[in-house]
mmCIF file of C-alpha atoms and ligand atoms in Angstrom:
data_model
loop_
_atom_site.group_PDB
_atom_site.id
_atom_site.type_symbol
_atom_site.label_atom_id
_atom_site.label_comp_id
_atom_site.label_asym_id
_atom_site.label_seq_id
_atom_site.Cartn_x
_atom_site.Cartn_y
_atom_site.Cartn_z
ATOM 1 C CA MET Y 1 35.325 55.715 5.884
ATOM 2 C CA THR Y 2 34.783 52.081 6.865
ATOM 3 C CA ALA Y 3 34.637 49.533 4.085
ATOM 4 C CA PRO Y 4 31.066 48.641 3.146
ATOM 5 C CA MET Y 5 29.893 45.483 4.815
ATOM 6 C CA ILE Y 6 29.633 42.844 2.086
ATOM 7 C CA ASN Y 7 26.873 40.407 2.862
ATOM 8 C CA ARG Y 8 28.194 36.849 3.222
ATOM 9 C CA GLN Y 9 27.148 35.407 -0.135
ATOM 10 C CA VAL Y 10 25.122 32.202 0.086
ATOM 11 C CA LEU Y 11 26.951 29.525 -1.873
ATOM 12 C CA THR Y 12 25.123 28.190 -4.905
ATOM 13 C CA LEU Y 13 25.313 24.490 -5.788
ATOM 14 C CA ASP Y 14 27.739 25.318 -8.594
ATOM 15 C CA GLU Y 15 30.025 27.297 -6.292
ATOM 16 C CA PHE Y 16 29.855 24.669 -3.558
ATOM 17 C CA THR Y 17 30.706 21.729 -5.855
ATOM 18 C CA ILE Y 18 33.591 23.666 -7.390
ATOM 19 C CA ARG Y 19 34.936 24.561 -3.918
ATOM 20 C CA GLN Y 20 34.804 20.901 -2.919
ATOM 21 C CA LEU Y 21 37.452 20.203 -5.573
ATOM 22 C CA ARG Y 22 39.979 22.086 -3.430
ATOM 23 C CA HIS Y 23 39.704 19.355 -0.785
ATOM 24 C CA ILE Y 24 40.214 16.447 -3.164
ATOM 25 C CA PRO Y 25 43.688 16.138 -4.671
ATOM 26 C CA HIS Y 26 43.782 14.982 -8.291
ATOM 27 C CA ALA Y 27 39.994 15.471 -8.583
ATOM 28 C CA THR Y 28 38.948 15.656 -12.227
ATOM 29 C CA GLY Y 29 35.760 17.630 -11.479
ATOM 30 C CA GLU Y 30 33.630 14.940 -13.136
ATOM 31 C CA LEU Y 31 31.541 14.277 -10.026
ATOM 32 C CA SER Y 32 31.001 18.003 -9.395
ATOM 33 C CA SER Y 33 29.953 18.440 -13.012
ATOM 34 C CA LEU Y 34 27.541 15.442 -12.750
ATOM 35 C CA LEU Y 35 25.920 16.896 -9.609
ATOM 36 C CA ARG Y 36 25.435 20.214 -11.346
ATOM 37 C CA ASP Y 37 23.827 18.419 -14.306
ATOM 38 C CA ILE Y 38 21.352 16.761 -11.919
ATOM 39 C CA GLY Y 39 20.641 20.127 -10.376
ATOM 40 C CA LEU Y 40 19.847 21.522 -13.835
ATOM 41 C CA ALA Y 41 17.412 18.697 -14.577
ATOM 42 C CA ALA Y 42 15.802 19.199 -11.153
ATOM 43 C CA LYS Y 43 15.137 22.855 -11.932
ATOM 44 C CA ARG Y 44 13.406 21.930 -15.158
ATOM 45 C CA VAL Y 45 11.335 19.221 -13.438
ATOM 46 C CA ASN Y 46 10.445 21.682 -10.676
ATOM 47 C CA VAL Y 47 8.836 24.035 -13.202
ATOM 48 C CA GLU Y 48 6.531 21.272 -14.479
ATOM 49 C CA VAL Y 49 5.764 19.826 -11.034
ATOM 50 C CA ASN Y 50 4.747 23.299 -9.794
ATOM 51 C CA LYS Y 51 2.154 23.644 -12.522
ATOM 52 C CA ALA Y 52 1.058 20.030 -12.468
ATOM 53 C CA GLY Y 53 -2.325 21.022 -11.036
ATOM 54 C CA LEU Y 54 -2.918 22.958 -14.209
ATOM 55 C CA VAL Y 55 -2.622 19.806 -16.299
ATOM 56 C CA ASP Y 56 -6.336 19.254 -15.842
ATOM 57 C CA ILE Y 57 -6.886 22.669 -17.410
ATOM 58 C CA LEU Y 58 -4.110 22.209 -19.929
ATOM 59 C CA GLY Y 59 -5.041 18.635 -20.743
ATOM 60 C CA ASP Y 60 -4.082 15.259 -19.285
ATOM 61 C CA ALA Y 61 -0.949 13.413 -20.135
ATOM 62 C CA GLY Y 62 -1.088 12.276 -23.758
ATOM 63 C CA ALA Y 63 -3.263 15.225 -24.712
ATOM 64 C CA VAL Y 64 -2.135 18.347 -26.527
ATOM 65 C CA ASN Y 65 -2.319 21.358 -24.229
ATOM 66 C CA VAL Y 66 -3.408 24.911 -25.032
ATOM 67 C CA GLN Y 67 0.115 25.760 -26.117
ATOM 68 C CA GLY Y 68 -0.046 22.943 -28.598
ATOM 69 C CA GLU Y 69 2.561 21.006 -26.574
ATOM 70 C CA ASP Y 70 2.285 17.270 -25.966
ATOM 71 C CA VAL Y 71 1.486 16.877 -22.276
ATOM 72 C CA LYS Y 72 3.726 14.093 -21.048
ATOM 73 C CA LYS Y 73 3.291 12.133 -17.856
ATOM 74 C CA LEU Y 74 5.489 13.914 -15.344
ATOM 75 C CA ASP Y 75 7.352 10.706 -14.550
ATOM 76 C CA ILE Y 76 8.340 10.400 -18.211
ATOM 77 C CA TYR Y 77 9.167 14.093 -18.401
ATOM 78 C CA ALA Y 78 11.418 13.848 -15.326
ATOM 79 C CA ASN Y 79 13.045 10.668 -16.744
ATOM 80 C CA ASN Y 80 13.758 12.427 -20.053
ATOM 81 C CA GLN Y 81 15.233 15.525 -18.377
ATOM 82 C CA LEU Y 82 17.607 13.484 -16.194
ATOM 83 C CA THR Y 83 18.621 11.191 -19.067
ATOM 84 C CA GLY Y 84 19.139 14.159 -21.351
ATOM 85 C CA VAL Y 85 21.445 16.202 -19.042
ATOM 86 C CA LEU Y 86 23.493 13.105 -18.130
ATOM 87 C CA ARG Y 87 23.799 11.948 -21.760
ATOM 88 C CA HIS Y 88 25.010 15.394 -22.822
ATOM 89 C CA GLY Y 89 27.331 15.853 -19.851
ATOM 90 C CA ILE Y 90 30.912 14.589 -19.582
ATOM 91 C CA SER Y 91 30.587 12.509 -16.441
ATOM 92 C CA CYS Y 92 28.148 9.661 -17.053
ATOM 93 C CA ALA Y 93 28.559 6.506 -19.159
ATOM 94 C CA GLY Y 94 24.953 5.361 -18.755
ATOM 95 C CA ILE Y 95 21.828 5.335 -16.561
ATOM 96 C CA GLY Y 96 19.288 3.041 -14.985
ATOM 97 C CA SER Y 97 15.826 4.378 -14.289
ATOM 98 C CA GLU Y 98 12.686 3.232 -12.488
ATOM 99 C CA GLU Y 99 10.854 4.205 -15.635
ATOM 100 C CA LEU Y 100 12.965 2.020 -18.030
ATOM 101 C CA ASN Y 101 13.007 -1.781 -18.131
ATOM 102 C CA ASP Y 102 16.784 -1.933 -18.749
ATOM 103 C CA PHE Y 103 19.765 0.289 -18.227
ATOM 104 C CA VAL Y 104 20.820 2.674 -21.036
ATOM 105 C CA VAL Y 105 24.394 2.713 -22.348
ATOM 106 C CA PHE Y 106 25.223 6.139 -23.823
ATOM 107 C CA ASP Y 107 28.067 4.647 -25.904
ATOM 108 C CA ASP Y 108 29.635 7.720 -27.398
ATOM 109 C CA GLU Y 109 33.292 8.749 -27.277
ATOM 110 C CA ILE Y 110 32.925 11.225 -24.383
ATOM 111 C CA SER Y 111 30.454 9.198 -22.300
ATOM 112 C CA ASN Y 112 32.530 6.002 -22.636
ATOM 113 C CA LYS Y 113 35.462 7.857 -20.996
ATOM 114 C CA SER Y 114 33.262 8.867 -18.028
ATOM 115 C CA LYS Y 115 33.945 7.403 -14.572
ATOM 116 C CA TYR Y 116 30.371 7.079 -13.382
ATOM 117 C CA VAL Y 117 26.970 5.587 -14.022
ATOM 118 C CA VAL Y 118 23.764 6.938 -12.477
ATOM 119 C CA LEU Y 119 20.611 5.218 -11.278
ATOM 120 C CA PHE Y 120 17.495 7.207 -10.437
ATOM 121 C CA ASP Y 121 13.813 7.207 -9.646
ATOM 122 C CA PRO Y 122 12.917 10.302 -11.658
ATOM 123 C CA LEU Y 123 9.664 11.153 -9.799
ATOM 124 C CA ASP Y 124 8.984 9.007 -6.760
ATOM 125 C CA GLY Y 125 5.474 9.228 -5.303
ATOM 126 C CA SER Y 126 4.128 10.851 -8.477
ATOM 127 C CA SER Y 127 0.636 9.514 -7.673
ATOM 128 C CA ASN Y 128 0.617 12.180 -4.930
ATOM 129 C CA ILE Y 129 0.814 14.982 -7.466
ATOM 130 C CA ASP Y 130 -2.912 14.978 -8.005
ATOM 131 C CA VAL Y 131 -3.488 15.860 -4.313
ATOM 132 C CA ASN Y 132 -0.589 18.305 -4.060
ATOM 133 C CA ILE Y 133 1.594 16.225 -1.714
ATOM 134 C CA SER Y 134 5.399 16.554 -1.874
ATOM 135 C CA ILE Y 135 7.151 14.195 -4.302
ATOM 136 C CA GLY Y 136 10.820 13.620 -5.175
ATOM 137 C CA THR Y 137 13.644 12.604 -7.411
ATOM 138 C CA ILE Y 138 16.149 10.058 -5.976
ATOM 139 C CA PHE Y 139 19.596 9.360 -7.486
ATOM 140 C CA SER Y 140 22.617 7.125 -6.946
ATOM 141 C CA VAL Y 141 26.061 7.682 -8.497
ATOM 142 C CA LEU Y 142 28.261 4.619 -8.860
ATOM 143 C CA ARG Y 143 31.917 4.427 -9.929
ATOM 144 C CA ARG Y 144 32.234 2.209 -12.985
ATOM 145 C CA VAL Y 145 34.015 -1.139 -12.715
ATOM 146 C CA SER Y 146 34.207 -1.532 -16.527
ATOM 147 C CA GLU Y 147 37.172 -0.156 -18.540
ATOM 148 C CA PRO Y 148 36.863 3.558 -19.134
ATOM 149 C CA GLY Y 149 36.927 4.150 -22.933
ATOM 150 C CA MET Y 150 34.583 1.200 -23.420
ATOM 151 C CA PRO Y 151 30.774 1.299 -23.171
ATOM 152 C CA CYS Y 152 29.480 0.669 -19.646
ATOM 153 C CA ASN Y 153 27.800 -2.675 -18.929
ATOM 154 C CA GLN Y 154 25.523 -4.436 -16.441
ATOM 155 C CA ALA Y 155 28.343 -4.950 -13.891
ATOM 156 C CA ASP Y 156 28.598 -1.150 -13.559
ATOM 157 C CA PHE Y 157 25.038 -0.998 -12.288
ATOM 158 C CA LEU Y 158 24.764 -4.146 -10.175
ATOM 159 C CA GLN Y 159 27.179 -3.001 -7.477
ATOM 160 C CA CYS Y 160 26.809 -2.836 -3.692
ATOM 161 C CA GLY Y 161 25.717 0.473 -2.251
ATOM 162 C CA THR Y 162 29.185 0.911 -0.676
ATOM 163 C CA ARG Y 163 30.450 1.656 -4.211
ATOM 164 C CA GLN Y 164 28.407 4.843 -4.420
ATOM 165 C CA ALA Y 165 30.462 8.034 -4.996
ATOM 166 C CA ALA Y 166 27.421 10.201 -4.248
ATOM 167 C CA ALA Y 167 23.684 9.893 -3.671
ATOM 168 C CA GLY Y 168 20.896 12.338 -3.112
ATOM 169 C CA TYR Y 169 17.398 13.454 -3.728
ATOM 170 C CA ILE Y 170 15.334 16.489 -4.708
ATOM 171 C CA VAL Y 171 12.127 17.111 -2.719
ATOM 172 C CA TYR Y 172 9.477 19.174 -4.488
ATOM 173 C CA GLY Y 173 7.639 20.474 -1.452
ATOM 174 C CA SER Y 174 6.827 23.810 0.211
ATOM 175 C CA SER Y 175 10.214 24.679 -1.194
ATOM 176 C CA THR Y 176 12.341 22.662 -3.565
ATOM 177 C CA MET Y 177 15.471 21.207 -2.024
ATOM 178 C CA MET Y 178 18.376 19.159 -3.380
ATOM 179 C CA VAL Y 179 20.153 17.132 -0.714
ATOM 180 C CA TYR Y 180 23.178 15.000 -1.595
ATOM 181 C CA ALA Y 181 25.919 13.049 0.151
ATOM 182 C CA THR Y 182 29.474 12.333 -0.799
ATOM 183 C CA ARG Y 183 31.885 10.716 1.621
ATOM 184 C CA ARG Y 184 32.737 14.271 2.733
ATOM 185 C CA GLY Y 185 29.262 14.903 4.127
ATOM 186 C CA VAL Y 186 25.578 15.575 3.471
ATOM 187 C CA ASN Y 187 24.550 19.061 2.338
ATOM 188 C CA GLY Y 188 21.158 20.575 1.481
ATOM 189 C CA PHE Y 189 20.431 23.271 -1.106
ATOM 190 C CA THR Y 190 17.165 25.201 -1.386
ATOM 191 C CA LEU Y 191 16.081 26.519 -4.767
ATOM 192 C CA ASP Y 192 15.853 30.338 -4.823
ATOM 193 C CA PRO Y 193 13.325 30.949 -7.608
ATOM 194 C CA SER Y 194 14.339 34.617 -7.797
ATOM 195 C CA ILE Y 195 17.744 33.649 -9.169
ATOM 196 C CA GLY Y 196 17.026 30.087 -10.347
ATOM 197 C CA GLU Y 197 19.860 28.663 -8.238
ATOM 198 C CA PHE Y 198 20.041 25.975 -5.564
ATOM 199 C CA CYS Y 199 21.659 27.744 -2.550
ATOM 200 C CA LEU Y 200 23.385 26.077 0.395
ATOM 201 C CA SER Y 201 20.765 26.180 3.168
ATOM 202 C CA HIS Y 202 21.536 23.039 5.216
ATOM 203 C CA PRO Y 203 25.287 22.537 5.445
ATOM 204 C CA ASN Y 204 26.708 19.330 6.953
ATOM 205 C CA ILE Y 205 23.359 17.626 7.781
ATOM 206 C CA LYS Y 206 23.546 15.100 10.641
ATOM 207 C CA TYR Y 207 20.823 12.620 11.629
ATOM 208 C CA PRO Y 208 19.776 13.422 15.227
ATOM 209 C CA GLU Y 209 20.889 10.380 17.210
ATOM 210 C CA ASP Y 210 17.411 10.112 18.770
ATOM 211 C CA GLY Y 211 13.965 10.957 17.486
ATOM 212 C CA LYS Y 212 10.333 10.664 18.352
ATOM 213 C CA ILE Y 213 8.838 10.167 14.875
ATOM 214 C CA TYR Y 214 8.112 6.752 13.417
ATOM 215 C CA SER Y 215 6.915 6.383 9.819
ATOM 216 C CA VAL Y 216 5.198 3.200 8.621
ATOM 217 C CA ASN Y 217 2.026 2.269 6.756
ATOM 218 C CA HIS Y 218 -0.277 0.965 9.519
ATOM 219 C CA GLY Y 219 -2.642 -0.398 6.873
ATOM 220 C CA ASN Y 220 -0.213 -3.273 6.450
ATOM 221 C CA PHE Y 221 0.226 -3.852 10.212
ATOM 222 C CA PHE Y 222 -1.150 -7.447 10.288
ATOM 223 C CA GLN Y 223 0.971 -8.348 7.243
ATOM 224 C CA TYR Y 224 4.222 -7.474 9.016
ATOM 225 C CA SER Y 225 6.323 -10.044 10.860
ATOM 226 C CA GLU Y 226 5.719 -10.375 14.628
ATOM 227 C CA PRO Y 227 9.056 -8.661 15.541
ATOM 228 C CA VAL Y 228 8.147 -5.692 13.324
ATOM 229 C CA ARG Y 229 4.659 -5.529 14.861
ATOM 230 C CA ASN Y 230 6.205 -5.666 18.321
ATOM 231 C CA TYR Y 231 8.492 -2.740 17.497
ATOM 232 C CA ILE Y 232 5.557 -0.673 16.158
ATOM 233 C CA LEU Y 233 3.578 -1.486 19.353
ATOM 234 C CA ALA Y 234 6.615 -0.391 21.399
ATOM 235 C CA CYS Y 235 6.634 2.901 19.517
ATOM 236 C CA GLN Y 236 2.945 3.380 20.393
ATOM 237 C CA GLN Y 237 3.583 2.578 24.066
ATOM 238 C CA LYS Y 238 6.415 5.138 24.477
ATOM 239 C CA THR Y 239 5.875 7.658 27.288
ATOM 240 C CA ALA Y 240 7.878 10.588 28.616
ATOM 241 C CA ALA Y 241 9.444 8.151 31.031
ATOM 242 C CA ASN Y 242 11.021 6.018 28.304
ATOM 243 C CA GLY Y 243 12.007 8.458 25.597
ATOM 244 C CA GLY Y 244 8.580 9.181 24.189
ATOM 245 C CA PRO Y 245 5.852 9.907 23.511
ATOM 246 C CA TYR Y 246 6.374 9.125 19.825
ATOM 247 C CA THR Y 247 4.454 10.623 16.930
ATOM 248 C CA GLU Y 248 3.448 8.664 13.860
ATOM 249 C CA ARG Y 249 3.982 10.577 10.663
ATOM 250 C CA TYR Y 250 3.524 8.865 7.247
ATOM 251 C CA ILE Y 251 2.995 10.891 4.093
ATOM 252 C CA GLY Y 252 3.278 8.009 1.627
ATOM 253 C CA SER Y 253 5.989 9.803 -0.294
ATOM 254 C CA MET Y 254 9.343 8.313 0.614
ATOM 255 C CA VAL Y 255 11.433 11.406 -0.148
ATOM 256 C CA ALA Y 256 9.198 13.627 2.004
ATOM 257 C CA ASP Y 257 9.030 11.101 4.888
ATOM 258 C CA VAL Y 258 12.737 10.353 4.963
ATOM 259 C CA HIS Y 259 13.730 14.013 4.523
ATOM 260 C CA ARG Y 260 11.601 15.059 7.488
ATOM 261 C CA ASN Y 261 13.105 12.356 9.675
ATOM 262 C CA LEU Y 262 16.650 13.221 8.542
ATOM 263 C CA ILE Y 263 16.120 16.785 9.703
ATOM 264 C CA LYS Y 264 14.058 16.205 12.857
ATOM 265 C CA GLY Y 265 15.120 12.652 13.847
ATOM 266 C CA GLY Y 266 13.005 9.580 13.375
ATOM 267 C CA ILE Y 267 12.717 6.169 11.758
ATOM 268 C CA PHE Y 268 11.175 5.240 8.387
ATOM 269 C CA MET Y 269 10.062 1.698 7.713
ATOM 270 C CA TYR Y 270 8.858 -0.127 4.638
ATOM 271 C CA PRO Y 271 8.957 -3.753 5.877
ATOM 272 C CA GLY Y 272 8.291 -6.855 3.922
ATOM 273 C CA THR Y 273 4.711 -8.132 4.147
ATOM 274 C CA THR Y 274 3.060 -11.486 3.660
ATOM 275 C CA ALA Y 275 1.947 -10.297 0.200
ATOM 276 C CA LYS Y 276 5.345 -8.690 -0.636
ATOM 277 C CA PRO Y 277 8.094 -10.340 1.431
ATOM 278 C CA GLU Y 278 10.694 -8.168 -0.365
ATOM 279 C CA GLY Y 279 8.723 -5.004 0.387
ATOM 280 C CA LYS Y 280 7.942 -2.357 -2.214
ATOM 281 C CA LEU Y 281 10.985 -0.113 -2.430
ATOM 282 C CA ARG Y 282 13.734 -0.652 -5.006
ATOM 283 C CA LEU Y 283 17.244 -1.424 -3.742
ATOM 284 C CA LEU Y 284 19.364 0.387 -6.391
ATOM 285 C CA TYR Y 285 17.636 3.756 -6.717
ATOM 286 C CA GLU Y 286 15.558 4.132 -3.570
ATOM 287 C CA CYS Y 287 17.104 2.154 -0.688
ATOM 288 C CA ASN Y 288 20.836 2.503 -1.590
ATOM 289 C CA PRO Y 289 20.798 6.280 -2.014
ATOM 290 C CA PHE Y 290 18.993 6.884 1.256
ATOM 291 C CA ALA Y 291 21.173 4.323 3.021
ATOM 292 C CA PHE Y 292 24.331 6.126 1.802
ATOM 293 C CA ILE Y 293 22.930 9.469 2.967
ATOM 294 C CA ALA Y 294 21.891 7.952 6.329
ATOM 295 C CA GLU Y 295 25.309 6.513 7.086
ATOM 296 C CA VAL Y 296 27.244 9.617 6.075
ATOM 297 C CA ALA Y 297 24.848 11.637 8.280
ATOM 298 C CA GLY Y 298 25.389 9.315 11.267
ATOM 299 C CA GLY Y 299 22.227 7.244 10.931
ATOM 300 C CA LYS Y 300 21.692 3.601 9.836
ATOM 301 C CA ALA Y 301 19.846 1.672 7.133
ATOM 302 C CA THR Y 302 19.080 -2.069 7.018
ATOM 303 C CA ASP Y 303 16.746 -4.544 5.392
ATOM 304 C CA GLY Y 304 15.887 -5.717 8.892
ATOM 305 C CA HIS Y 305 18.874 -8.047 9.041
ATOM 306 C CA ARG Y 306 21.666 -6.723 6.792
ATOM 307 C CA ARG Y 307 23.241 -3.331 6.162
ATOM 308 C CA ILE Y 308 21.575 -2.082 2.976
ATOM 309 C CA LEU Y 309 24.901 -0.961 1.478
ATOM 310 C CA ASP Y 310 26.290 -4.516 1.784
ATOM 311 C CA ILE Y 311 23.585 -6.128 -0.322
ATOM 312 C CA GLN Y 312 24.906 -7.429 -3.665
ATOM 313 C CA PRO Y 313 22.243 -6.625 -6.293
ATOM 314 C CA THR Y 314 21.251 -9.307 -8.797
ATOM 315 C CA HIS Y 315 18.888 -7.309 -11.001
ATOM 316 C CA LEU Y 316 18.148 -3.689 -11.777
ATOM 317 C CA HIS Y 317 14.684 -3.366 -10.207
ATOM 318 C CA GLN Y 318 15.012 -5.663 -7.280
ATOM 319 C CA ARG Y 319 13.141 -4.675 -4.109
ATOM 320 C CA SER Y 320 14.193 -4.770 -0.457
ATOM 321 C CA PRO Y 321 12.551 -4.338 2.910
ATOM 322 C CA PHE Y 322 13.871 -0.940 4.176
ATOM 323 C CA PHE Y 323 14.425 0.545 7.633
ATOM 324 C CA THR Y 324 16.368 3.772 8.068
ATOM 325 C CA GLY Y 325 16.759 6.518 10.623
ATOM 326 C CA SER Y 326 18.300 7.891 13.776
ATOM 327 C CA LYS Y 327 21.051 5.692 15.181
ATOM 328 C CA HIS Y 328 19.499 4.948 18.579
ATOM 329 C CA MET Y 329 16.045 4.281 17.119
ATOM 330 C CA MET Y 330 17.552 1.863 14.580
ATOM 331 C CA GLU Y 331 19.424 0.081 17.394
ATOM 332 C CA GLU Y 332 16.190 -0.303 19.373
ATOM 333 C CA LEU Y 333 14.515 -1.701 16.240
ATOM 334 C CA GLU Y 334 17.419 -4.125 15.747
ATOM 335 C CA GLN Y 335 16.908 -5.419 19.308
ATOM 336 C CA HIS Y 336 13.345 -6.326 18.386
ATOM 337 C CA LEU Y 337 14.403 -7.946 15.069
ATOM 338 C CA GLN Y 338 17.287 -10.025 16.403
ATOM 339 C CA PRO Y 339 16.436 -13.735 15.952
HETATM 340 P P1 P6P X 1 2.402 2.584 0.481
HETATM 341 C C1 P6P X 1 5.378 6.024 -3.480
HETATM 342 O O1 P6P X 1 4.518 5.260 -4.352
HETATM 343 C C2 P6P X 1 6.323 4.988 -2.805
HETATM 344 O O2 P6P X 1 7.088 4.320 -3.775
HETATM 345 C C3 P6P X 1 7.205 5.723 -1.838
HETATM 346 O O3 P6P X 1 7.500 7.025 -2.169
HETATM 347 C C4 P6P X 1 6.391 5.625 -0.541
HETATM 348 O O4 P6P X 1 7.174 5.620 0.617
HETATM 349 C C5 P6P X 1 5.694 4.270 -0.731
HETATM 350 O O5 P6P X 1 5.547 4.056 -2.115
HETATM 351 C C6 P6P X 1 4.311 4.265 -0.064
HETATM 352 O O6 P6P X 1 3.777 3.002 -0.262
HETATM 353 O O7 P6P X 1 2.243 1.096 0.158
HETATM 354 O O8 P6P X 1 2.575 2.834 1.941
HETATM 355 O O9 P6P X 1 1.342 3.460 -0.146
#
């Protein structure tokens, strides 16, 4: 009798992160544990995001819903879930959040011994919830520079993006996916609601070197610099004869736009404008994570002049113009932007 065929088990996030330890000598498992903590918070946020449309029935944020629970703004809820799992884990000494004015030092015996700090945008694009458009959580994991055993401090958070140990995002869309990068690669996990686990669905994601999708807010077109306008016009003039035709896709939710381009190939742009020369997107917990992911996946990310990961931050919520995408599309953009 032949042995029963055993279906190849799909790896869960927990199994995958534990297996990664085999490739890293002397690994303490702290980073794997931290990524699993973020996955736990994402599952809890996912539950609330999926029923967000019911808030109108259950009562707006600040109200008390039919279950007698305080209905919190989803951004605050997501912030609290991420802060909670990281504070109670063993791998994080403190956090910085888009929702909080200053960074938070956990300052307890276990946290002070941790090797990492985490920055995140707990629910980016949350204004899109009301119209049922995909939104996301974005996170950046930095190795501390301060002395383990002591509380973390500002220097731990204001580091170049090259110091990231990991970075990733969760996209709450038609399915809920967690995608994260370490130096070993970019991997995507899709939440299987039937078992409540993130399962490896997109192993070893690579940016297609070319693409035909460009993502930018055309409403700001006449506020962009002339080189940026010229690149956008070049995108519109692409034909089959010169690598086109291109398609413009812009959801207005960074995680959804960049995720689509990462999978299909494309370029995402949030340039500086005359009104906002530094652009809108935050360096530490929006640009840096996606820049890290882009470079590990074979793409590129700049502020129009400099590699995003080389920018030395000066304050927690600083903004940066942001361009990221397929290698060859970014190189064509850079030709337009060269002084
Ligand atoms: P605009 C959402 O508010 C967000 O921060 C990003 O997710 C998104 O890419 C950007 O703003 C959209 O901004 O000015 O084009 O509406």
